[in-house]
Tab-separated table of C-alpha atoms in Angstrom:
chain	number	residue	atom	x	y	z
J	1	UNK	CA	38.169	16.328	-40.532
J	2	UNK	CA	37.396	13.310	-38.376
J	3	UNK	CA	34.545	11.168	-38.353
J	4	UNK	CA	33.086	8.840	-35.727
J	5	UNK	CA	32.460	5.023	-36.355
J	6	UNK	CA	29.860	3.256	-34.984
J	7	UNK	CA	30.667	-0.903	-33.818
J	8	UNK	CA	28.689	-3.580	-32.039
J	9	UNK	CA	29.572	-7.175	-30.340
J	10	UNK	CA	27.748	-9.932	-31.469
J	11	UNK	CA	26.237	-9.639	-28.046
J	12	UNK	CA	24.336	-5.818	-28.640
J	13	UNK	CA	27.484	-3.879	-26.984
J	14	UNK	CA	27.585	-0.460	-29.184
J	15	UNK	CA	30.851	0.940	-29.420
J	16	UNK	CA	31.572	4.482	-30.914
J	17	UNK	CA	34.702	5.625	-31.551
J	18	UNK	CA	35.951	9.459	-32.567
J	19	UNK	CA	39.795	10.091	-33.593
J	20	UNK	CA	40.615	13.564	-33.141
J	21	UNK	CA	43.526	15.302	-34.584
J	22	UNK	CA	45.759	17.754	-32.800
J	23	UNK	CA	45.216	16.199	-29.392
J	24	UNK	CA	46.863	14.032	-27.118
J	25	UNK	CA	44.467	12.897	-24.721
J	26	UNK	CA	41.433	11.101	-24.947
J	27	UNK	CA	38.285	10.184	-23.335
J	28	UNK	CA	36.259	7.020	-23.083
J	29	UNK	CA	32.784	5.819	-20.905
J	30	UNK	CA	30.476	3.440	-20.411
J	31	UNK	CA	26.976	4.995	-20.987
J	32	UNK	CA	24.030	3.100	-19.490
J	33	UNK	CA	20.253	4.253	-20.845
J	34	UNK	CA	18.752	3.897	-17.357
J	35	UNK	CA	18.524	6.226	-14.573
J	36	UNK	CA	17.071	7.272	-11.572
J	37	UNK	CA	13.680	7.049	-13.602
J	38	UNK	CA	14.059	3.189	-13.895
J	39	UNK	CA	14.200	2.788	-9.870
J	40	UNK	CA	11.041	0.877	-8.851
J	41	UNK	CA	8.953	2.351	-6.242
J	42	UNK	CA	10.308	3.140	-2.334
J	43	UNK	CA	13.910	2.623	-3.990
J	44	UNK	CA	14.329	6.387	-4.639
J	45	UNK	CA	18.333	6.567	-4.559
J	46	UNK	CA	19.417	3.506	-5.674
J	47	UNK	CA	20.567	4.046	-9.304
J	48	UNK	CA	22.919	6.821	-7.644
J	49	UNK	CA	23.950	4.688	-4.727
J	50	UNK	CA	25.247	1.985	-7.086
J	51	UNK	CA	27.180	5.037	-8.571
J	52	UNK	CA	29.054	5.465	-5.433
J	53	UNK	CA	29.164	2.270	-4.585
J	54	UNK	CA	31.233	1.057	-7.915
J	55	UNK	CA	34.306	3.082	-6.882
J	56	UNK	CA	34.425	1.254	-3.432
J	57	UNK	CA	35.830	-1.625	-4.747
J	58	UNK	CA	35.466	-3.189	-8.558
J	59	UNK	CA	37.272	-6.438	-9.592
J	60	UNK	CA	41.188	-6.746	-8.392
J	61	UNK	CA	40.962	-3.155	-6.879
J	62	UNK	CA	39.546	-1.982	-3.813
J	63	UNK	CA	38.723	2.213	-3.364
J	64	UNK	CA	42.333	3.119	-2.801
J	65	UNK	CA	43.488	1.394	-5.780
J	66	UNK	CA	40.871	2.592	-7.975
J	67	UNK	CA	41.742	6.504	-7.024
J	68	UNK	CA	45.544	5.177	-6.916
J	69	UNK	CA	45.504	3.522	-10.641
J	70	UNK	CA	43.817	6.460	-12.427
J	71	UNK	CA	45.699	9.217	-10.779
J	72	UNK	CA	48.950	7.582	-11.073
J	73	UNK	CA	49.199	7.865	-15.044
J	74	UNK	CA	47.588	11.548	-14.235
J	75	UNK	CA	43.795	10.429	-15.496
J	76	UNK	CA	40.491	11.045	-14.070
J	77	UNK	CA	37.874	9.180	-13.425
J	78	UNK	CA	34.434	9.707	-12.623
J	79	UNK	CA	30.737	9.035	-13.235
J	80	UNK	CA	27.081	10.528	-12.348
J	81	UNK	CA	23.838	9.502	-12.949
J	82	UNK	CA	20.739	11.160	-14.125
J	83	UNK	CA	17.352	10.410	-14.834
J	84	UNK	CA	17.590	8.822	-18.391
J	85	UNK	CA	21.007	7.545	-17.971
J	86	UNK	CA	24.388	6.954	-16.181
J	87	UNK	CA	27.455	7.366	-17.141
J	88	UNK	CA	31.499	6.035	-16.098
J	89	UNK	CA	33.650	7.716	-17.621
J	90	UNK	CA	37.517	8.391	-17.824
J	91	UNK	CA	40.026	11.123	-19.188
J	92	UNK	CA	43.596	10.432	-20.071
J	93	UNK	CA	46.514	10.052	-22.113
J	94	UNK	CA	46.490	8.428	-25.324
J	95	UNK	CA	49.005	5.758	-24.136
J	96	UNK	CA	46.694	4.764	-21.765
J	97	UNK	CA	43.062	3.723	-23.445
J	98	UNK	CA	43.310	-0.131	-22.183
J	99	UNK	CA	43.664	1.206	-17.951
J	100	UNK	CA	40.931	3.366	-18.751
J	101	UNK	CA	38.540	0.420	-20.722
J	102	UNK	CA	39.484	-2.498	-17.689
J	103	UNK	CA	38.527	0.186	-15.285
J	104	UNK	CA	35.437	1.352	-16.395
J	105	UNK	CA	34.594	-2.415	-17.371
J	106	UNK	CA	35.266	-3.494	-13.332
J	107	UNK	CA	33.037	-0.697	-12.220
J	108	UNK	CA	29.726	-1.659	-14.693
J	109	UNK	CA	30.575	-5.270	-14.506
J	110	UNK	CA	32.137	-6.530	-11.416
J	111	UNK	CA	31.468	-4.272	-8.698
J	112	UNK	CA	31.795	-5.503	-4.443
J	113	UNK	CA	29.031	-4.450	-2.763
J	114	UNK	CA	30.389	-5.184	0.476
J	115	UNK	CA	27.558	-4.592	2.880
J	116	UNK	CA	29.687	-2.612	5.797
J	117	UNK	CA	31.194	-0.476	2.705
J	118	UNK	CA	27.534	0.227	1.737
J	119	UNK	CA	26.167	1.196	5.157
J	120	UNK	CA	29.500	3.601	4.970
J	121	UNK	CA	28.529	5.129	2.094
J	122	UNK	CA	24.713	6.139	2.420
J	123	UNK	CA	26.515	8.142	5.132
J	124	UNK	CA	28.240	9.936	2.505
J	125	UNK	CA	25.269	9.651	0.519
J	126	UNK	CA	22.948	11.470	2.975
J	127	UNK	CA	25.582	14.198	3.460
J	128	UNK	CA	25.608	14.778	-0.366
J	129	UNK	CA	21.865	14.942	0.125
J	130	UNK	CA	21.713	17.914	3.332
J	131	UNK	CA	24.114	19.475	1.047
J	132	UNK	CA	21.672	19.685	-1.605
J	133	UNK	CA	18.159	20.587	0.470
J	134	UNK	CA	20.425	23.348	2.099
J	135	UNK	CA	20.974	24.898	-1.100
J	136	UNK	CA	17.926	26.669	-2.133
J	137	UNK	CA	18.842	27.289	-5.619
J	138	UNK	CA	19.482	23.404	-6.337
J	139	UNK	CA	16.501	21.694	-4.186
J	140	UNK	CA	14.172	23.913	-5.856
J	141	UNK	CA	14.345	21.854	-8.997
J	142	UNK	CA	13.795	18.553	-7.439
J	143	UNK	CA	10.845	20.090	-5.608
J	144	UNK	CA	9.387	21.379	-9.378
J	145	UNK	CA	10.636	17.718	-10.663
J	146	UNK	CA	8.281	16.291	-8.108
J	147	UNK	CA	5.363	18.689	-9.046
J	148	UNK	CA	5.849	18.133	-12.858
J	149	UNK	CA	5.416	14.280	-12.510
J	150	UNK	CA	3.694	13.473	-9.232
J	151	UNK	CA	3.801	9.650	-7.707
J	152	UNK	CA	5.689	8.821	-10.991
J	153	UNK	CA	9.440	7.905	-11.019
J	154	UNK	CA	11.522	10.140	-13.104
J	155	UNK	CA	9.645	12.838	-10.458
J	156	UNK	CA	11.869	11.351	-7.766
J	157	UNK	CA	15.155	12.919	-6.545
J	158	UNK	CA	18.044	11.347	-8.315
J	159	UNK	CA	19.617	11.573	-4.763
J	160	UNK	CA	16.377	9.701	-3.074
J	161	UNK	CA	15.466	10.776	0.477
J	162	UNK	CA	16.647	9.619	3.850
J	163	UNK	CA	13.666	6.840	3.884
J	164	UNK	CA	14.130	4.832	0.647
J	165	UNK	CA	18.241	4.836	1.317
J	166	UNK	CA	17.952	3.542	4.793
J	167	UNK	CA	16.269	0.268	2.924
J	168	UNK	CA	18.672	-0.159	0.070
J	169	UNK	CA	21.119	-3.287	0.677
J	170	UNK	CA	23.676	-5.170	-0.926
J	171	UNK	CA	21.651	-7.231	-2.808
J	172	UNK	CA	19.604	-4.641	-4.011
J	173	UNK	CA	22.666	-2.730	-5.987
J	174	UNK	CA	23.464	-6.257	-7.341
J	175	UNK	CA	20.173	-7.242	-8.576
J	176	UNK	CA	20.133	-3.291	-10.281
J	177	UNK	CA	23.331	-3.914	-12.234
J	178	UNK	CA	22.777	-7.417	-13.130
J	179	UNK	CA	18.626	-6.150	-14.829
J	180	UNK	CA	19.923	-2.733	-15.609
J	181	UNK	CA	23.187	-2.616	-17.070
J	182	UNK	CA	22.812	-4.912	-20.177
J	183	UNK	CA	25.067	-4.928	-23.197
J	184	UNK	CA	22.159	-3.747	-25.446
J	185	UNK	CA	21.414	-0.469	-23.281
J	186	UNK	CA	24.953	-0.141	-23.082
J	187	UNK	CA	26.949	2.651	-25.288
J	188	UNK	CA	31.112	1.877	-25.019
J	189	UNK	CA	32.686	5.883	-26.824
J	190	UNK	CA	35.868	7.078	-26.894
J	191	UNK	CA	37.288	10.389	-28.675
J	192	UNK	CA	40.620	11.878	-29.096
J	193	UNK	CA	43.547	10.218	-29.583
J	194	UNK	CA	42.827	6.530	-29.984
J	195	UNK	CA	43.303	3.746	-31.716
J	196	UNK	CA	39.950	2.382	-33.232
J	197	UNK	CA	41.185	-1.212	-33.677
J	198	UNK	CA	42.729	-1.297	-29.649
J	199	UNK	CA	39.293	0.283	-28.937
J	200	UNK	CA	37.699	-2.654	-30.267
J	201	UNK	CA	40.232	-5.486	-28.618
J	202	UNK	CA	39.453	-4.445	-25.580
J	203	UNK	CA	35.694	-3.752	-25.765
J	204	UNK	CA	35.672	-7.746	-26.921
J	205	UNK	CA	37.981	-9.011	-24.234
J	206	UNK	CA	36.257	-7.067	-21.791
J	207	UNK	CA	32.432	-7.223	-22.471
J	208	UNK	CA	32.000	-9.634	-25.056
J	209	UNK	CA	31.417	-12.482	-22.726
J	210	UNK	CA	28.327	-10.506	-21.398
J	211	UNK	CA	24.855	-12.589	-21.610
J	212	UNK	CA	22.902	-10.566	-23.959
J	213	UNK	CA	19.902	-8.521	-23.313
J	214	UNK	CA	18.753	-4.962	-22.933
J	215	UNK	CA	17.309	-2.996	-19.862
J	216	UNK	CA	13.362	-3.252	-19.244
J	217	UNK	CA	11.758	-0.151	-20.454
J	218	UNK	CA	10.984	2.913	-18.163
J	219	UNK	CA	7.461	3.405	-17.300
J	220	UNK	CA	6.357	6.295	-19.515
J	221	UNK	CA	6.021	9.416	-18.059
J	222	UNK	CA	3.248	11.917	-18.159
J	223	UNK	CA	3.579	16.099	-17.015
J	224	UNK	CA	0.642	16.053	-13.970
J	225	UNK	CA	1.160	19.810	-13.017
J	226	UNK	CA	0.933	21.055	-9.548
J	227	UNK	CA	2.668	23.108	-6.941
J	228	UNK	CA	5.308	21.838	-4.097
J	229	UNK	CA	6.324	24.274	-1.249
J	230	UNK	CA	9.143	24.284	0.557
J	231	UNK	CA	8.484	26.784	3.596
J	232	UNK	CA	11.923	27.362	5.270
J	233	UNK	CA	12.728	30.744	5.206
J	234	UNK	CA	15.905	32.191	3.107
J	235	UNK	CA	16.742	35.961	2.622
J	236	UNK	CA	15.324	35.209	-1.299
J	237	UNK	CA	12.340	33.026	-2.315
J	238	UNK	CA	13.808	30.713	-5.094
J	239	UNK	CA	10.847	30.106	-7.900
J	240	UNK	CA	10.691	27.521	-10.407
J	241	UNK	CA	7.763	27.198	-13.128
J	242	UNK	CA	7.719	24.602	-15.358
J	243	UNK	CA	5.355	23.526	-18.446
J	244	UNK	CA	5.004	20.395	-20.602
J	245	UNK	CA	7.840	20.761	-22.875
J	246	UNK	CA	9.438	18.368	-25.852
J	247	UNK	CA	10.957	15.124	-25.989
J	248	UNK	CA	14.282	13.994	-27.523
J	249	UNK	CA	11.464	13.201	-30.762
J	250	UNK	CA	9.469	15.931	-30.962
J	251	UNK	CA	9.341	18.414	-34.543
J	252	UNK	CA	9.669	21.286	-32.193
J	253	UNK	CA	12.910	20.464	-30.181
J	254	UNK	CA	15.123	22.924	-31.208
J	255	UNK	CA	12.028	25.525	-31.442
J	256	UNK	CA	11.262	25.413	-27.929
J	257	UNK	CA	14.815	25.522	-27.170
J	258	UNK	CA	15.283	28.690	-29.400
J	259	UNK	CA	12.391	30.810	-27.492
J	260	UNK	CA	14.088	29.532	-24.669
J	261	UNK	CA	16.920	30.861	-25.534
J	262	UNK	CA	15.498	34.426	-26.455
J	263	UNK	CA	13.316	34.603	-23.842
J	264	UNK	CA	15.632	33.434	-21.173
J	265	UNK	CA	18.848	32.230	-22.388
J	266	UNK	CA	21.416	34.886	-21.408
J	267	UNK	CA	22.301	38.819	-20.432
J	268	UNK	CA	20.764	40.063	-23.390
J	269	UNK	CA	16.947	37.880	-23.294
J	270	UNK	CA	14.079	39.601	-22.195
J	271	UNK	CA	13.648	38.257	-18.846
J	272	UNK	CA	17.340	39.250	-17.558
J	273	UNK	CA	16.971	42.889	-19.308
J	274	UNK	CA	13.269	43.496	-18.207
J	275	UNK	CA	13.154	41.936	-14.833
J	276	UNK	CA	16.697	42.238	-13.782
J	277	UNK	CA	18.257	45.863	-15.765
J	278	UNK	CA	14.801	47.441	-15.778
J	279	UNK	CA	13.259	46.769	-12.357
J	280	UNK	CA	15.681	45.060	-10.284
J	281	UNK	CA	13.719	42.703	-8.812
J	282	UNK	CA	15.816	39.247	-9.173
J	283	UNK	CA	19.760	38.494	-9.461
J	284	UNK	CA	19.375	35.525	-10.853
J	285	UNK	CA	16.311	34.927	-13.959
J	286	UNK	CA	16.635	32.267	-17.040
J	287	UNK	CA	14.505	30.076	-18.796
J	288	UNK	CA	15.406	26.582	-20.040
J	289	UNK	CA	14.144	23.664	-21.601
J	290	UNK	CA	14.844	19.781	-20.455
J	291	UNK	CA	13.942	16.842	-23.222
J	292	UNK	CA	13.573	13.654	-21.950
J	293	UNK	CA	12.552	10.386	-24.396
J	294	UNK	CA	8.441	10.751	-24.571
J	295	UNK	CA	8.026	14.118	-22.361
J	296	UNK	CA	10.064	17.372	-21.574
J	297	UNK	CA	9.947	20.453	-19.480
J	298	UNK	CA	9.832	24.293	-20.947
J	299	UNK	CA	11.095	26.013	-17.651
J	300	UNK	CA	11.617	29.120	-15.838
J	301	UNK	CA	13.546	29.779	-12.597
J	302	UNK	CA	14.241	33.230	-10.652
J	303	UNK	CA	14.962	34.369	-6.908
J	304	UNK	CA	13.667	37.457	-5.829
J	305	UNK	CA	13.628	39.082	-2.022
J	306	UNK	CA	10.793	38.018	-0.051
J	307	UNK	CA	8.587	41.052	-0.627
J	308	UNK	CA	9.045	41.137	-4.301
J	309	UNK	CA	8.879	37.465	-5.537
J	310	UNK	CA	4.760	37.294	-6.543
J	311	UNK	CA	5.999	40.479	-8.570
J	312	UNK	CA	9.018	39.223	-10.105
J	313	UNK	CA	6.723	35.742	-11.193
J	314	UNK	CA	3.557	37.679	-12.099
J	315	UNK	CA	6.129	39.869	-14.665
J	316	UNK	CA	7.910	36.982	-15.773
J	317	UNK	CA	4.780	35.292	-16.909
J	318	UNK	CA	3.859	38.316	-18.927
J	319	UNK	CA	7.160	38.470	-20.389
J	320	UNK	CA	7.147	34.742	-21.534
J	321	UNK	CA	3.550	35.273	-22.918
J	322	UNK	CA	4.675	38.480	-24.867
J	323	UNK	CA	7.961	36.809	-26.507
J	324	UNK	CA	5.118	33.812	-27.604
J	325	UNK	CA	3.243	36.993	-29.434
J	326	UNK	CA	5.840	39.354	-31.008
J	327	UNK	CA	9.113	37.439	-30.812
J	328	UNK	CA	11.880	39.552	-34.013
J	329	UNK	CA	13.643	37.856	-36.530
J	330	UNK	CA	16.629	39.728	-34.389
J	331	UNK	CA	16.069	37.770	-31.458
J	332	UNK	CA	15.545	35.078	-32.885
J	333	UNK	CA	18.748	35.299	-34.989
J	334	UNK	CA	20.933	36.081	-31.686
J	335	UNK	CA	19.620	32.977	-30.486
J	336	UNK	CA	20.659	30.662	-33.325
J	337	UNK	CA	23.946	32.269	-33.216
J	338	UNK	CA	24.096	31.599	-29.497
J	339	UNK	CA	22.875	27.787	-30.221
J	340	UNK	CA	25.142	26.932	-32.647
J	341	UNK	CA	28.145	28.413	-31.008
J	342	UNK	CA	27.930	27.083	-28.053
J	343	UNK	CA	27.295	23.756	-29.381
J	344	UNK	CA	30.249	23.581	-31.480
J	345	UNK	CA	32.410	25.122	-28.625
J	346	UNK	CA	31.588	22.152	-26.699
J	347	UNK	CA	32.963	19.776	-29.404
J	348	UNK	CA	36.030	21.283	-29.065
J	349	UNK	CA	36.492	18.918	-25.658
J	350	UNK	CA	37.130	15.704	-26.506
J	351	UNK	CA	35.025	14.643	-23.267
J	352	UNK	CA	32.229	16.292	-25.229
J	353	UNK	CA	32.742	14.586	-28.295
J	354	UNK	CA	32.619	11.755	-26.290
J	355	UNK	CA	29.121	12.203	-24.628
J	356	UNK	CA	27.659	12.893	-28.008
J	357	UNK	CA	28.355	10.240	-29.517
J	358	UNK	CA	27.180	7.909	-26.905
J	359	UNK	CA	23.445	10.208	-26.072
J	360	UNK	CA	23.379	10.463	-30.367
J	361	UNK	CA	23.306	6.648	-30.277
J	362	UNK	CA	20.996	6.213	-26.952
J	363	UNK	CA	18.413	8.933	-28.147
J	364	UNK	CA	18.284	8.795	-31.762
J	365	UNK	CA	19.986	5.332	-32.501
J	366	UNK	CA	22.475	7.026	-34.920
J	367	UNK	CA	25.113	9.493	-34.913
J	368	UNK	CA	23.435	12.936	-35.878
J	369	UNK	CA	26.063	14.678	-38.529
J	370	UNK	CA	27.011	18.087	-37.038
J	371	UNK	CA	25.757	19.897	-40.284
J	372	UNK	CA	22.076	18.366	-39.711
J	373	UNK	CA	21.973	19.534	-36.414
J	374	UNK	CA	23.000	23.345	-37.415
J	375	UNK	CA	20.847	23.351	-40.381
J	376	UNK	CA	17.995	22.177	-38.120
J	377	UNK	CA	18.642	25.158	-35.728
J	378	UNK	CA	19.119	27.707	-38.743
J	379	UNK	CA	15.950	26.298	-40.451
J	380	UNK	CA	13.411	27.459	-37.517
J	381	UNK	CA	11.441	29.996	-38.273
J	382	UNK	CA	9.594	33.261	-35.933
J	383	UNK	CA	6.992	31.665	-36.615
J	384	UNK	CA	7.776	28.412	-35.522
J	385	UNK	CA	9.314	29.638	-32.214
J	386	UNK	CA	6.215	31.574	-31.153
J	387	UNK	CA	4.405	28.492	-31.732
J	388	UNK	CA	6.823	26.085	-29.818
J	389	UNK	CA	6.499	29.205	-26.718
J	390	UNK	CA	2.900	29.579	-27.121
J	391	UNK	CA	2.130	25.953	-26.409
J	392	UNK	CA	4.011	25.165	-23.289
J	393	UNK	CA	2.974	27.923	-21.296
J	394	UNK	CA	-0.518	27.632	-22.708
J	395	UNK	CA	-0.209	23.943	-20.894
J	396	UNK	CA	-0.522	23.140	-17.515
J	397	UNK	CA	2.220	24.576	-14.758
J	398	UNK	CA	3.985	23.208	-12.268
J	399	UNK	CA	5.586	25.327	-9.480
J	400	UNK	CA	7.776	24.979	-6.768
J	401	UNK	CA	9.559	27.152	-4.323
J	402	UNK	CA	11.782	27.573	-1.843
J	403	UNK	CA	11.684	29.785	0.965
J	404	UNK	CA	7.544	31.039	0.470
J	405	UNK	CA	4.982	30.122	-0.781
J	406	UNK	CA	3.803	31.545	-4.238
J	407	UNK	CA	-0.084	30.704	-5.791
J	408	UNK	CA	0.366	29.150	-9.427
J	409	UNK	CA	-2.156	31.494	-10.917
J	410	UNK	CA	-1.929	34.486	-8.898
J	411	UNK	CA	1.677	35.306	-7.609
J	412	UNK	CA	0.655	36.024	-4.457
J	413	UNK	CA	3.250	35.188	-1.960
J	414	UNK	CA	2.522	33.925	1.519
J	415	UNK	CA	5.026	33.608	4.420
């Protein structure tokens, strides 16, 4: 059995560090505890820009011979960004943990920012973007982001809008990596094969010369409530309803995520069999649940054919409210199983050990042992779960669509 090891430079640099046995690769990132949320205002876009941007040139190596470098030892690299955090990250052979470290180090640490590369790459930037608000079924959620947290930042697209990139320079991306990515908000993980004490070598000779500091605090957020309607027509309407959920903190995490999980989670929940087996009247129908440090989201998405949608909400609604009253020990059991397994399935992926350890460390300042975290799912209770259900959609909602209009409280569809 392995066990991960926890590290830190003198100047607040956390390193974690997982060997694995029976593997021969290994992964390693940089993971940053600022997002899209930490964006001040009319900058939507620019924690995601500097994303791109990195791989455009970073130290000794412009974009070819970044994609060249990796690819020739037949590694990956890559990195996204979300709300709460961003993340560079790397997958390769053992042998080759320092490329993958002095990579990922040029890319958070000594990025180009050439200006013409820049304007270059909000072109690629704003095609990523019409990608995303032609596909119904992915907008959707920003739109219901937006609603959940109105004029507040982690309610802005990750991706930004047209606007707020056209304003972005050079400087900008600079002065966001120099205030944002600070060796005390800054997670360096690897799992798999590697070698703890080379690990630590090069996370000294290649970020223990950085100033010390952390990241300014994100403005905390607050769930506002209110609809957003996106009135381009679509064969389907695609719904999203969200209520306040739980943070990362909260005593009833993993019992919101469990009613979730019943009431949505999968073929055999009650919204796929009632709405979908029973009545046909949507392909696609889930719940889920979205934790975030100080807030969170219990959600619900469907999409439904233009004359059935209010129906297919109005019954989904009901459905959720039932599963709060008279959710089984059964269900409730299935769900645990379906928890737990697919958590530890995912460990199984040494890029997932990976992540874990660094988010562990970001959102509870500690590894979490994998036997607390399945004796916290085992220990909820029926009770507990109704509870967790009850509450959220007993809160305010927030709803969005995309291809209609739907009323919040009614269902009533308008074209």
């Amino acid at each position: 059995m392995t066990t991960a090891r926890v590290h830190r430079l003198a100047n607040g640099l956390t390193i974690a560090v997982e060997p694995m046995d029976g593997v021969e690769t290994l992964a390693v990132g940089v993971y940053a505890d600022v997002g899209s949320r930490s964006e001040a205002a009319g900058q939507g876009g620019l924690a995601h820009l500097v994303e791109h941007m990195v791989f455009k040139g970073a130290g000794a190596r412009d974009a070819r011979a970044i994609a060249e470098d990796i690819e020739d030892v037949g590694g990956s690299l890559n990195a996204w960004t979300a709300r709460d955090h961003t993340v560079y990250h790397a997958r390769l052979l053992a042998g080759d943990l320092a490329l993958g470290v002095d990579m990922i180090a040029d890319l958070v640490r000594a990025p180009k920012f050439d200006p013409d590369e820049l304007e270059r790459e909000k072109k690629v930037v704003l095609s990523e973007l019409g990608e995303a608000n032609d596909t119904p079924d992915d907008i959707v959620f920003d739109h219901l982001q937006s609603a959940c947290y109105p004029g507040q930042a982690i309610g802005v697209p990750v991706l930004g809008d047209e606007r707020t990139l056209a304003t972005l320079t050079a400087g900008d991306l600079r002065r966001w990596t120099e205030v944002q990515y600070r060796p005390g908000s800054l997670v360096l993980a690897a799992a798999g094969k590697v070698d703890e004490d080379a690990l630590l070598a090069l996370a000294e000779a290649r970020f223990g010369d950085m100033p010390a500091g952390v990241a300014p605090t994100a403005v905390a957020a607050a769930f506002g409530g209110g609809t957003h309607h996106d009135r381009r027509r679509f064969d389907q309407i695609h719904v999203a309803a969200a209520w306040p959920g739980t943070g990362h903190h909260d005593a009833d995490l993993h019992a919101l995520s469990l009613f979730s999980s019943a009431a949505g989670g999968g073929m055999s929940s009650r919204l796929f069999q009632q709405l979908r087996e029973e009545r046909g009247l949507a392909y696609s129908i889930y719940s889920w649940t979205q934790a975030y440090a100080e807030t969170g989201l219990f959600g619900l998405y469907c999409a439904a054919e233009q004359p059935r949608a209010a129906e297919a909400l109005a019954l989904a609604r009901v459905v959720l409210a039932q599963t709060a009253d008279d959710l089984s020990e059964a269900e409730l059991a299935r769900a645990q199983a379906q928890a737990k397994a697919g958590w530890l399935m995912g460990l199984e992926s040494v890029a997932a050990r990976c992540d874990r350890l660094a988010r562990d460390l970001q959102v509870h300042g500690r590894i979490v042992p994998v036997p607390e975290t399945v004796a916290a799912i085992d220990a909820v209770t029926v009770a507990q779960a109704r509870a967790a259900g009850a509450k959220a959609i007993g809160g305010a909602e927030a709803l969005a669509t995309v291809g209609g209009t739907l009323s919040a409280g009614s269902g009533k569809v308008a074209a």
